PDB file of N, CA, C and O in Angstrom:
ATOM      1  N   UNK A   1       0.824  -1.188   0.000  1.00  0.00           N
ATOM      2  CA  UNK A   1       0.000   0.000   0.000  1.00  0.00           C
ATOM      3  C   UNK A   1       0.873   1.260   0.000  1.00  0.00           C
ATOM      4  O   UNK A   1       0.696   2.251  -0.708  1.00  0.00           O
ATOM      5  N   UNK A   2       1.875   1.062   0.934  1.00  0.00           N
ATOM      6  CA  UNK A   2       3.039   2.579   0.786  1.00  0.00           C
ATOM      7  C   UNK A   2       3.414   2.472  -0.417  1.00  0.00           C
ATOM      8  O   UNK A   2       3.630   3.486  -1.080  1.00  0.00           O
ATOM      9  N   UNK A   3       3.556   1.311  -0.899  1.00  0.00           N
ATOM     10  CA  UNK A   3       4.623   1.683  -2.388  1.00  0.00           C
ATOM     11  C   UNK A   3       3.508   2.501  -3.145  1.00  0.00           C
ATOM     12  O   UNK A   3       3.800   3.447  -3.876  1.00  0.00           O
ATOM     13  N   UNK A   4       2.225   2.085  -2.930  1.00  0.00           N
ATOM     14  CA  UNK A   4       1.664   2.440  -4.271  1.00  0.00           C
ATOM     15  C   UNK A   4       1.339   3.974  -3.965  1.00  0.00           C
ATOM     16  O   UNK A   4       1.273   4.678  -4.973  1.00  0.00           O
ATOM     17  N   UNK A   5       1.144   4.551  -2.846  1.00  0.00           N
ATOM     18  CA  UNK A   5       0.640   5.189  -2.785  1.00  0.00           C
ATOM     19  C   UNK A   5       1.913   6.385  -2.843  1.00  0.00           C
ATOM     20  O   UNK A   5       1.624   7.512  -3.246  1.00  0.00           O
ATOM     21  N   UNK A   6       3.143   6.106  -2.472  1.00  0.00           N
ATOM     22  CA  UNK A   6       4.192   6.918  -2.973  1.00  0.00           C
ATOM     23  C   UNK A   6       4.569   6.921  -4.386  1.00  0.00           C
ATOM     24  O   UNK A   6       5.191   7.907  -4.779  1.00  0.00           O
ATOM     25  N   UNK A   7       4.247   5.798  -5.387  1.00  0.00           N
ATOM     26  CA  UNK A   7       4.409   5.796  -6.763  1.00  0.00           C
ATOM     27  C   UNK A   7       3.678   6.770  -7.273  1.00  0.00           C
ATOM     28  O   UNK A   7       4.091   7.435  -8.223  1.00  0.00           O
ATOM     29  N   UNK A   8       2.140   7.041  -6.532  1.00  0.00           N
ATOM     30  CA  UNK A   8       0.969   7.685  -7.401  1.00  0.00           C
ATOM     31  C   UNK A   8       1.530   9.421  -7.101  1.00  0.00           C
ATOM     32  O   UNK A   8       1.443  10.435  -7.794  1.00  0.00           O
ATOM     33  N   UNK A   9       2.067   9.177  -5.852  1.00  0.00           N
ATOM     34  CA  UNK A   9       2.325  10.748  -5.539  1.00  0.00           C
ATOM     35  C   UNK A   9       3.363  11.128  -6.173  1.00  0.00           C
ATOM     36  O   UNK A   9       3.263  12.222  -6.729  1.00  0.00           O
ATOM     37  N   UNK A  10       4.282  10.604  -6.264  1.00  0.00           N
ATOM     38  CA  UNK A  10       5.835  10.888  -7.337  1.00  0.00           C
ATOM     39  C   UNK A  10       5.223  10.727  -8.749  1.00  0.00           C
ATOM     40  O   UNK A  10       6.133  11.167  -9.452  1.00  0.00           O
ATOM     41  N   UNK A  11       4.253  10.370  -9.561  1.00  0.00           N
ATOM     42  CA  UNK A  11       4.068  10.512 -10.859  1.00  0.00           C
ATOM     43  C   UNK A  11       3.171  11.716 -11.038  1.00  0.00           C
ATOM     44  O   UNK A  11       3.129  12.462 -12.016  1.00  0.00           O
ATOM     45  N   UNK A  12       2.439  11.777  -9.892  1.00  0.00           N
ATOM     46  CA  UNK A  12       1.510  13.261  -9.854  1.00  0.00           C
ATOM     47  C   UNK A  12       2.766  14.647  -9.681  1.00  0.00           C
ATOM     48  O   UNK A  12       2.644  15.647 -10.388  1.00  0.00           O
ATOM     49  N   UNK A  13       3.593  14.558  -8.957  1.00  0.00           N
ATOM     50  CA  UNK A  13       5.049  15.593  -8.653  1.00  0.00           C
ATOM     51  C   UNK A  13       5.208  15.501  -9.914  1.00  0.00           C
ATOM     52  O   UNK A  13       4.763  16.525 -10.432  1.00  0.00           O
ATOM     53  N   UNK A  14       5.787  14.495 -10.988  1.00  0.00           N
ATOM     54  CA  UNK A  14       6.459  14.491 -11.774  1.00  0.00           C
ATOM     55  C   UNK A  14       5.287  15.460 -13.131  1.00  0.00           C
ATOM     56  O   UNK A  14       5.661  16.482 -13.706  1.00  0.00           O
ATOM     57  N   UNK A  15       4.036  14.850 -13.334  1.00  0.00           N
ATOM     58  CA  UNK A  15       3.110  15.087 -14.113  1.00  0.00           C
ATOM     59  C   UNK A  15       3.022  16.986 -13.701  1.00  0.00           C
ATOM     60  O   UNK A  15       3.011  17.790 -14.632  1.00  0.00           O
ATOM     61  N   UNK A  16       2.973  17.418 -12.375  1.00  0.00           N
ATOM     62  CA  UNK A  16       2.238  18.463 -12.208  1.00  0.00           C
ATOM     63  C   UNK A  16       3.453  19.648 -12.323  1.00  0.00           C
ATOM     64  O   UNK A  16       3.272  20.830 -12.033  1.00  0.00           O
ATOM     65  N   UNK A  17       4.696  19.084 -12.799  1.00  0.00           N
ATOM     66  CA  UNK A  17       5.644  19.889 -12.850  1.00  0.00           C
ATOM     67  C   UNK A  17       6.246  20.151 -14.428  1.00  0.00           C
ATOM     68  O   UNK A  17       7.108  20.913 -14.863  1.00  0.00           O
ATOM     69  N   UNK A  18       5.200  18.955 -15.175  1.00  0.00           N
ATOM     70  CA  UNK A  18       5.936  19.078 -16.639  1.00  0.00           C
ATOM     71  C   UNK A  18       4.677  19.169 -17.471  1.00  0.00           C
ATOM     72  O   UNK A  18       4.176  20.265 -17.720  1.00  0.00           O
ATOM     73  N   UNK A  19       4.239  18.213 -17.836  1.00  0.00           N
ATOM     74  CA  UNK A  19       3.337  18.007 -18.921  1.00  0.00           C
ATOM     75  C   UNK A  19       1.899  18.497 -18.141  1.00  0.00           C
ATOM     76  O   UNK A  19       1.248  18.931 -19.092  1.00  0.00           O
ATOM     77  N   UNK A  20       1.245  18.623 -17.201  1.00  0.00           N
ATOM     78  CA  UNK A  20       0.087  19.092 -16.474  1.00  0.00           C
ATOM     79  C   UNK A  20       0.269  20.682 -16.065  1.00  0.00           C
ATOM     80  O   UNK A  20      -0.716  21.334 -15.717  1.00  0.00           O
ATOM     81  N   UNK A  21       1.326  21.151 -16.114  1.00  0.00           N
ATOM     82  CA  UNK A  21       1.685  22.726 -15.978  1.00  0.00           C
ATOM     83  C   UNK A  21       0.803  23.363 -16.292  1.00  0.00           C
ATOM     84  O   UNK A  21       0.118  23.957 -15.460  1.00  0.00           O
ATOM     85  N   UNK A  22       0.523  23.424 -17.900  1.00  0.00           N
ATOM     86  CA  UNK A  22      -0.365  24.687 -18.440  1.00  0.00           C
ATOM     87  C   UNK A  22      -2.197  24.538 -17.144  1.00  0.00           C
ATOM     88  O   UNK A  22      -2.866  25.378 -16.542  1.00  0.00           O
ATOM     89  N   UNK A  23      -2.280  23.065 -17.298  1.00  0.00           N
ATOM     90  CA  UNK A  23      -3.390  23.442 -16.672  1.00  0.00           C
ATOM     91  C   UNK A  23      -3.871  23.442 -15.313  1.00  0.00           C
ATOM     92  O   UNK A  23      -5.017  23.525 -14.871  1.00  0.00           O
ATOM     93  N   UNK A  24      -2.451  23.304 -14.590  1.00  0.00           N
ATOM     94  CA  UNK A  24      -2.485  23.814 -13.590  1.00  0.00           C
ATOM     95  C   UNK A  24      -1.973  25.652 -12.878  1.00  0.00           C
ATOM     96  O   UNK A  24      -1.555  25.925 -11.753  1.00  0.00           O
ATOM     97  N   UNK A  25      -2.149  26.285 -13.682  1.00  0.00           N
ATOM     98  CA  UNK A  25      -1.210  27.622 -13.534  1.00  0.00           C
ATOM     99  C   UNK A  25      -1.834  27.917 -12.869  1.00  0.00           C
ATOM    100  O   UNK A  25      -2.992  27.500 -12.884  1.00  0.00           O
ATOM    101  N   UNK A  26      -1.247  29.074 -11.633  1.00  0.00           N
ATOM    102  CA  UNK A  26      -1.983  29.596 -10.472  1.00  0.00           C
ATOM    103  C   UNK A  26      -2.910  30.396 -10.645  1.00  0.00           C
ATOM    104  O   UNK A  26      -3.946  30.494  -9.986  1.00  0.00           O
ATOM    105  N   UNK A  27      -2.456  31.205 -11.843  1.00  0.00           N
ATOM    106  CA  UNK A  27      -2.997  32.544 -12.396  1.00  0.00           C
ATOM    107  C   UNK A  27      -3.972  32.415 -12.859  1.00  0.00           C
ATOM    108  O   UNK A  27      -4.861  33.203 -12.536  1.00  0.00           O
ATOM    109  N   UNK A  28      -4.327  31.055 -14.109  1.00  0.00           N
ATOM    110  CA  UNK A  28      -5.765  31.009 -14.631  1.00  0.00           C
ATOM    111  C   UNK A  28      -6.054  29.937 -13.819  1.00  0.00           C
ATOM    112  O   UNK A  28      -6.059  30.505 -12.727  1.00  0.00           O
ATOM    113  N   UNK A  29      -6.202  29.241 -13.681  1.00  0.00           N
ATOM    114  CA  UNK A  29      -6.704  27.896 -12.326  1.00  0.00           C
ATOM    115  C   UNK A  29      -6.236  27.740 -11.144  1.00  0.00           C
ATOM    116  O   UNK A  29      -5.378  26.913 -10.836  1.00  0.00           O
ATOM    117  N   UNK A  30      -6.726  28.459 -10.470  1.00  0.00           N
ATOM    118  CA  UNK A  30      -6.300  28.775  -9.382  1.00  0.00           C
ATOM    119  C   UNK A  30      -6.382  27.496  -7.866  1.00  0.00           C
ATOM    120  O   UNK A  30      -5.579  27.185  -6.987  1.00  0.00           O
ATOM    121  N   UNK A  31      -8.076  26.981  -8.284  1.00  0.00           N
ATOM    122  CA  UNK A  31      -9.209  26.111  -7.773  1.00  0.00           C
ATOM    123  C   UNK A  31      -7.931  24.731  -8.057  1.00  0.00           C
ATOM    124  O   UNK A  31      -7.170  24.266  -7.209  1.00  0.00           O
ATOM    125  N   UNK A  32      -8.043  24.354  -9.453  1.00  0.00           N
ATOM    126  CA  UNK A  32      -7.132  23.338 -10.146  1.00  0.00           C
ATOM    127  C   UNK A  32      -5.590  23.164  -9.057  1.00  0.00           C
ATOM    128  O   UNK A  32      -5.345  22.306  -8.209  1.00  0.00           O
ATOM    129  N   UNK A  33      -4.902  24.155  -9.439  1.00  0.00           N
ATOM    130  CA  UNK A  33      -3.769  24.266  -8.826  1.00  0.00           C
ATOM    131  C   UNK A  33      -3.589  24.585  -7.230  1.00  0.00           C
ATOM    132  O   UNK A  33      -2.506  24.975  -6.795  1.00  0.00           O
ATOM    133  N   UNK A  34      -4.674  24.399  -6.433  1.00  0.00           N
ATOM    134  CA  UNK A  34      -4.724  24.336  -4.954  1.00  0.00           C
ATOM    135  C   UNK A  34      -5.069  22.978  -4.374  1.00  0.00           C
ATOM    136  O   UNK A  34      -4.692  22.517  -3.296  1.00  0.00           O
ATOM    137  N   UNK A  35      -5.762  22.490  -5.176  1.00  0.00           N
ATOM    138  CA  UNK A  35      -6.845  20.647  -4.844  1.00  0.00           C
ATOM    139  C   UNK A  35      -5.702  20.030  -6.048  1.00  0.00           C
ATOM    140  O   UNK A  35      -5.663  18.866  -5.651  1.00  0.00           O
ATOM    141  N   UNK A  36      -4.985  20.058  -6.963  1.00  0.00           N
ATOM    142  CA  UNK A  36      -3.762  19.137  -7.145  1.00  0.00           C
ATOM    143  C   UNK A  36      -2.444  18.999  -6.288  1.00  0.00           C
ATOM    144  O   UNK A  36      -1.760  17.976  -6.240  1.00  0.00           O
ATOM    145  N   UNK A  37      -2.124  20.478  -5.449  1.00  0.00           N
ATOM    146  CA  UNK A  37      -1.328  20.345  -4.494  1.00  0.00           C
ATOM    147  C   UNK A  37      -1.912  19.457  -3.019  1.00  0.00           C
ATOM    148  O   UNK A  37      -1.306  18.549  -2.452  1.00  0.00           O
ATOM    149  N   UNK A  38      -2.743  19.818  -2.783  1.00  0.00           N
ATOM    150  CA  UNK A  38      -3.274  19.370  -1.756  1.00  0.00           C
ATOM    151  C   UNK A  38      -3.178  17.843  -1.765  1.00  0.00           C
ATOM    152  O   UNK A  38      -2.762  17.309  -0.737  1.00  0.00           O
ATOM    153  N   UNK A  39      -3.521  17.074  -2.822  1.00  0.00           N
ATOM    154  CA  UNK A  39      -3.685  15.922  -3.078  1.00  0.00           C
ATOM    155  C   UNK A  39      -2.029  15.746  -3.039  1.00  0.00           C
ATOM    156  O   UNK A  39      -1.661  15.036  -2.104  1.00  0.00           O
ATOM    157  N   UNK A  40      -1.138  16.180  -3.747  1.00  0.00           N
ATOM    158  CA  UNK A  40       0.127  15.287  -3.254  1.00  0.00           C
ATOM    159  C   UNK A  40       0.505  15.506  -2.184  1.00  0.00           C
ATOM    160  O   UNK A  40       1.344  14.669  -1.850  1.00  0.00           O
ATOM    161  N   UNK A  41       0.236  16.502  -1.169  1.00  0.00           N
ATOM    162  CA  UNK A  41       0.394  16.706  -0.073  1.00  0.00           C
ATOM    163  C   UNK A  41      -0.003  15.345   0.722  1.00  0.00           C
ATOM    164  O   UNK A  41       0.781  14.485   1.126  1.00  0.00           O
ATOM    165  N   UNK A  42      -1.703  15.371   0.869  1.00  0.00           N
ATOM    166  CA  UNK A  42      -2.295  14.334   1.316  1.00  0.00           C
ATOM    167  C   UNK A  42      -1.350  12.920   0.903  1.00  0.00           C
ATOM    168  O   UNK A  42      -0.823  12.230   1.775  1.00  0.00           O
ATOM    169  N   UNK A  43      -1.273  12.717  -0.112  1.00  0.00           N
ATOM    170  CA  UNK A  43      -0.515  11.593  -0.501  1.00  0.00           C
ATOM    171  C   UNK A  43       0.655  11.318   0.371  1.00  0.00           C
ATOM    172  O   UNK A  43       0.624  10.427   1.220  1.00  0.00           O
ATOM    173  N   UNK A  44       1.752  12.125   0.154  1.00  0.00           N
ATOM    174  CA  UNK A  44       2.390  12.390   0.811  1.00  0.00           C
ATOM    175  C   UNK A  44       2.894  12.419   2.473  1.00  0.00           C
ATOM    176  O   UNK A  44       3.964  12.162   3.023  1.00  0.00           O
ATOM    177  N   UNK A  45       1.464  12.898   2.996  1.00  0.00           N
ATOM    178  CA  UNK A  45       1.240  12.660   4.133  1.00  0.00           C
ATOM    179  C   UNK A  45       0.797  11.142   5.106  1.00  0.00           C
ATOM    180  O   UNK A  45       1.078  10.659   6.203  1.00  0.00           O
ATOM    181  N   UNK A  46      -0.107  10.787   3.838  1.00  0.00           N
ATOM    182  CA  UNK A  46      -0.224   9.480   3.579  1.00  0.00           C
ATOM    183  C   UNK A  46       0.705   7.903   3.999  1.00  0.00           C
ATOM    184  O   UNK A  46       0.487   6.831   4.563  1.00  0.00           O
ATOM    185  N   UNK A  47       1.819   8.617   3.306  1.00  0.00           N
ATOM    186  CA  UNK A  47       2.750   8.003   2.924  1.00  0.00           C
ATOM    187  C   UNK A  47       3.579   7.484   4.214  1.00  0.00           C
ATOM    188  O   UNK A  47       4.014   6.419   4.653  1.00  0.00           O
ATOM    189  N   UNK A  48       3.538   9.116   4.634  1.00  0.00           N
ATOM    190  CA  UNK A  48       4.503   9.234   6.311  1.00  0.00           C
ATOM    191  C   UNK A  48       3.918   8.463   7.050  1.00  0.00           C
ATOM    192  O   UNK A  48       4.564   7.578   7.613  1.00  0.00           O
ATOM    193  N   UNK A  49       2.167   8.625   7.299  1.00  0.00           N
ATOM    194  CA  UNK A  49       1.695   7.842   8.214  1.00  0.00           C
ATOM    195  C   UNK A  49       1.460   6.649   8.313  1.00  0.00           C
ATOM    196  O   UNK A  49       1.125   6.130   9.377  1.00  0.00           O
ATOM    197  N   UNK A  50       1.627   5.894   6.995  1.00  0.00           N
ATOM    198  CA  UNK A  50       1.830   4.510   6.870  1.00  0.00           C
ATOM    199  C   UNK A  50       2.951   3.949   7.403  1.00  0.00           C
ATOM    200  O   UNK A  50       2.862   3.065   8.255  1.00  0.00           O
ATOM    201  N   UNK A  51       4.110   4.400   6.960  1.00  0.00           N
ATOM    202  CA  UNK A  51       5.259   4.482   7.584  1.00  0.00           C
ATOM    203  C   UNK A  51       5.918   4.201   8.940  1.00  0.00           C
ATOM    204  O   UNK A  51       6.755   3.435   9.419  1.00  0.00           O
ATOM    205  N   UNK A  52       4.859   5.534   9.437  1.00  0.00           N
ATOM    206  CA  UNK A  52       4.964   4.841  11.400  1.00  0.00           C
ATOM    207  C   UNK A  52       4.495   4.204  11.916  1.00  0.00           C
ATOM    208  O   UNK A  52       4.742   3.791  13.049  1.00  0.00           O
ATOM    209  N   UNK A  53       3.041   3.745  10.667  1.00  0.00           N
ATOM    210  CA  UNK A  53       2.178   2.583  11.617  1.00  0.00           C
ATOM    211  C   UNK A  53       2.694   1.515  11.034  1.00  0.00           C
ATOM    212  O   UNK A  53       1.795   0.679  11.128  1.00  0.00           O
ATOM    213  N   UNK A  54       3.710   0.962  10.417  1.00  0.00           N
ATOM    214  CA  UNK A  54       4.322  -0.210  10.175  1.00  0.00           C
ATOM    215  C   UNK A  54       5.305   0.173  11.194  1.00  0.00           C
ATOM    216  O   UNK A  54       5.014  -0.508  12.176  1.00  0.00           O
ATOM    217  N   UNK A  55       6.398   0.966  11.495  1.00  0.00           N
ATOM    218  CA  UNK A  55       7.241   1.244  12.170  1.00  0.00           C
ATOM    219  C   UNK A  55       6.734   0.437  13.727  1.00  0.00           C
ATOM    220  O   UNK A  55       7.411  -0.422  14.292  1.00  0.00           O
ATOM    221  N   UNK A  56       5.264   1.010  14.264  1.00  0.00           N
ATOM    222  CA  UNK A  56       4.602   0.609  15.253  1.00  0.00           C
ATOM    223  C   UNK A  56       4.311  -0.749  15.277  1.00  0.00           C
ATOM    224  O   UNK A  56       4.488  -1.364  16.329  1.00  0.00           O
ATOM    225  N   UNK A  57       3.782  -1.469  14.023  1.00  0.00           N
ATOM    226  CA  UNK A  57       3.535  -3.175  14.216  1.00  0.00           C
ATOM    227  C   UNK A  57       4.645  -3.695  14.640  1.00  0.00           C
ATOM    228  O   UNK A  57       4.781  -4.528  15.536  1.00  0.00           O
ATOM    229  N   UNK A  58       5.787  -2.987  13.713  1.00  0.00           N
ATOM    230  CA  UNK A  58       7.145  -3.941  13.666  1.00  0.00           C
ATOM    231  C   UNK A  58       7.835  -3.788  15.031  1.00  0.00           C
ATOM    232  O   UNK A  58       8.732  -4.545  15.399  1.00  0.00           O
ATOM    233  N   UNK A  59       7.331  -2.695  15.808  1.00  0.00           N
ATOM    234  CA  UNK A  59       8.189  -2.698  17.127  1.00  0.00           C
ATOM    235  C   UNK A  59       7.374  -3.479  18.247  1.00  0.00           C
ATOM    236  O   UNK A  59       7.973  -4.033  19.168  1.00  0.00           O
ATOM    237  N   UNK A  60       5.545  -3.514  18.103  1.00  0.00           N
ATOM    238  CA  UNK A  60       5.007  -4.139  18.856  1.00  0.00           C
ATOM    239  C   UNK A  60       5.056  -6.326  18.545  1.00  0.00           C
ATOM    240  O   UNK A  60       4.753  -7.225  19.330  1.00  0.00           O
ATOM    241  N   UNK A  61       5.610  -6.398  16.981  1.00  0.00           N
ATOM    242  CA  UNK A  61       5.937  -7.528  17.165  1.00  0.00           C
ATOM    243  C   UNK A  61       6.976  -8.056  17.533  1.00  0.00           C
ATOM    244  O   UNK A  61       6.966  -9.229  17.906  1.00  0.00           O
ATOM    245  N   UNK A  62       8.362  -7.149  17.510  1.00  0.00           N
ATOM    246  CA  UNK A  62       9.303  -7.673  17.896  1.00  0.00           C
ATOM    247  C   UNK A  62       9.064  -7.646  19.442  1.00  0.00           C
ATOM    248  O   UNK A  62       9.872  -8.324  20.076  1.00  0.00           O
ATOM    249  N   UNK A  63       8.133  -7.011  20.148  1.00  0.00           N
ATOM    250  CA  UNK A  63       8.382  -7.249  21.640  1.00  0.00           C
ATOM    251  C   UNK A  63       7.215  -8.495  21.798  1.00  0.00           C
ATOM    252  O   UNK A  63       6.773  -8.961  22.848  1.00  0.00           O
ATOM    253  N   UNK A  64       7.035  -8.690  21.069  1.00  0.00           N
ATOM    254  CA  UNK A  64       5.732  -9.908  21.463  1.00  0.00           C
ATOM    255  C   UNK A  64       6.667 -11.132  21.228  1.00  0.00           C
ATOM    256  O   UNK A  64       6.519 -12.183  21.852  1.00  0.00           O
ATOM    257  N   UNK A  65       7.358 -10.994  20.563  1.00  0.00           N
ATOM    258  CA  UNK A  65       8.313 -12.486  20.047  1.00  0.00           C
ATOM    259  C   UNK A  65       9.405 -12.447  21.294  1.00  0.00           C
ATOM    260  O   UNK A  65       9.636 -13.500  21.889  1.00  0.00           O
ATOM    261  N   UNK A  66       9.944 -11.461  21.606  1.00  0.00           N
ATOM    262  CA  UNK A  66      10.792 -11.526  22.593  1.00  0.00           C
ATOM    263  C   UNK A  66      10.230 -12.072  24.316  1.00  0.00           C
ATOM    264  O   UNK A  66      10.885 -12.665  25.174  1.00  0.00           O
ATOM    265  N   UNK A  67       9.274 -11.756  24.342  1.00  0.00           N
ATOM    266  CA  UNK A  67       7.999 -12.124  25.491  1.00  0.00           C
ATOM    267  C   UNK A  67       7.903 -14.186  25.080  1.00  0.00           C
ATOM    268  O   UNK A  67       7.931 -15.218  25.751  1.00  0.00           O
ATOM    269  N   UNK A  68       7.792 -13.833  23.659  1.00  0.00           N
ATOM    270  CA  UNK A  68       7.745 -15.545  23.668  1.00  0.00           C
ATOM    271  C   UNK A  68       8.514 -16.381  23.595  1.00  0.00           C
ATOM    272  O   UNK A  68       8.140 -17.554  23.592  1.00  0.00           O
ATOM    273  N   UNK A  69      10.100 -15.973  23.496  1.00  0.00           N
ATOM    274  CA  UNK A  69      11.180 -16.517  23.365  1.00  0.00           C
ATOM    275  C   UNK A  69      11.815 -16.185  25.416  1.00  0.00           C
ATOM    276  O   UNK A  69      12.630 -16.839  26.067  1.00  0.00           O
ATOM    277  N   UNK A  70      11.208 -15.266  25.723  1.00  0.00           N
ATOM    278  CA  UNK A  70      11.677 -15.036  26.947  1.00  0.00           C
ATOM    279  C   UNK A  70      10.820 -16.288  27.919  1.00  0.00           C
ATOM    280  O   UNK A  70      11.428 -17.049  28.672  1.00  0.00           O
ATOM    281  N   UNK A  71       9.348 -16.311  27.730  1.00  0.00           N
ATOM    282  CA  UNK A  71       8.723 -17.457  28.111  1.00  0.00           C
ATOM    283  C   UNK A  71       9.244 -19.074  27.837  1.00  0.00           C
ATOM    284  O   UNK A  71       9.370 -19.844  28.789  1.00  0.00           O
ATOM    285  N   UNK A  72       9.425 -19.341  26.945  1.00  0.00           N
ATOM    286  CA  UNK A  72      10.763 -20.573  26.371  1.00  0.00           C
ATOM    287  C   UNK A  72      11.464 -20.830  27.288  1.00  0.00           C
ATOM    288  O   UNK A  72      11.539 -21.939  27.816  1.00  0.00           O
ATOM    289  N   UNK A  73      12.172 -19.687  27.659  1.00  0.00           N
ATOM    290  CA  UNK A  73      13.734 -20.267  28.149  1.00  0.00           C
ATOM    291  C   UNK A  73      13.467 -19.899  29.605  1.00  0.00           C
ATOM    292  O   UNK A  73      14.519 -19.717  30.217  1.00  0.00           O
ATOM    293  N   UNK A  74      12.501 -19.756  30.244  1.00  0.00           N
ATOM    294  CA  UNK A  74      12.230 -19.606  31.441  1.00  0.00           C
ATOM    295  C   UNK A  74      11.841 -21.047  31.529  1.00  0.00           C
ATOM    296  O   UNK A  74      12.559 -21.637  32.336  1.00  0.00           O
ATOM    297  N   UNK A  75      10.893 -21.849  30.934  1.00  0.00           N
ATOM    298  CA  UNK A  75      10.488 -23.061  31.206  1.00  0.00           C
ATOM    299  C   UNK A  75      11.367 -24.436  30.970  1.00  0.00           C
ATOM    300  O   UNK A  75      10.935 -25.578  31.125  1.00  0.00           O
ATOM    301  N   UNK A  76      12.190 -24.208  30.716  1.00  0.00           N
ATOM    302  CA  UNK A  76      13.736 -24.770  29.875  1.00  0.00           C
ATOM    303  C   UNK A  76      14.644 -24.422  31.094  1.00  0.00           C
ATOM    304  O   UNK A  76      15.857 -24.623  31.038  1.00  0.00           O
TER     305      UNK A  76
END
């Protein structure tokens, strides 16, 4: 899900800086060019918060495995 959702935001960066320009200009689309930023923002933001909530599984599983490897060798 992060990959994709950082792929979509890096091709929207890439799109909204080259070939999507004209119709995003501030000057005549103003509406356009505030809700396309926003969206890679969001994306973006997206991105981060996926990020820490894997960061968070991966730290709450490594202490769950250590709890069960610590239980092991107590009964051993």
């Amino acid at each position: 899900m992060m990959l994709a959702v950082l792929i979509v935001a890096m091709v929207l960066l890439f799109g909204g800086t080259t070939f999507l320009q004209p119709f995003l200009s501030p000057r005549e689309h103003p509406a356009w060019f505030i809700l396309f930023w926003l969206a890679c923002a969001w994306l973006t933001l997206l991105a981060l918060l996926l990020a820490v909530f894997d960061l968070l599984i991966a730290r709450i599983q490594a202490r769950s495995g250590r709890r069960v490897l610590r239980q092991k060798l107590n009964r051993e």
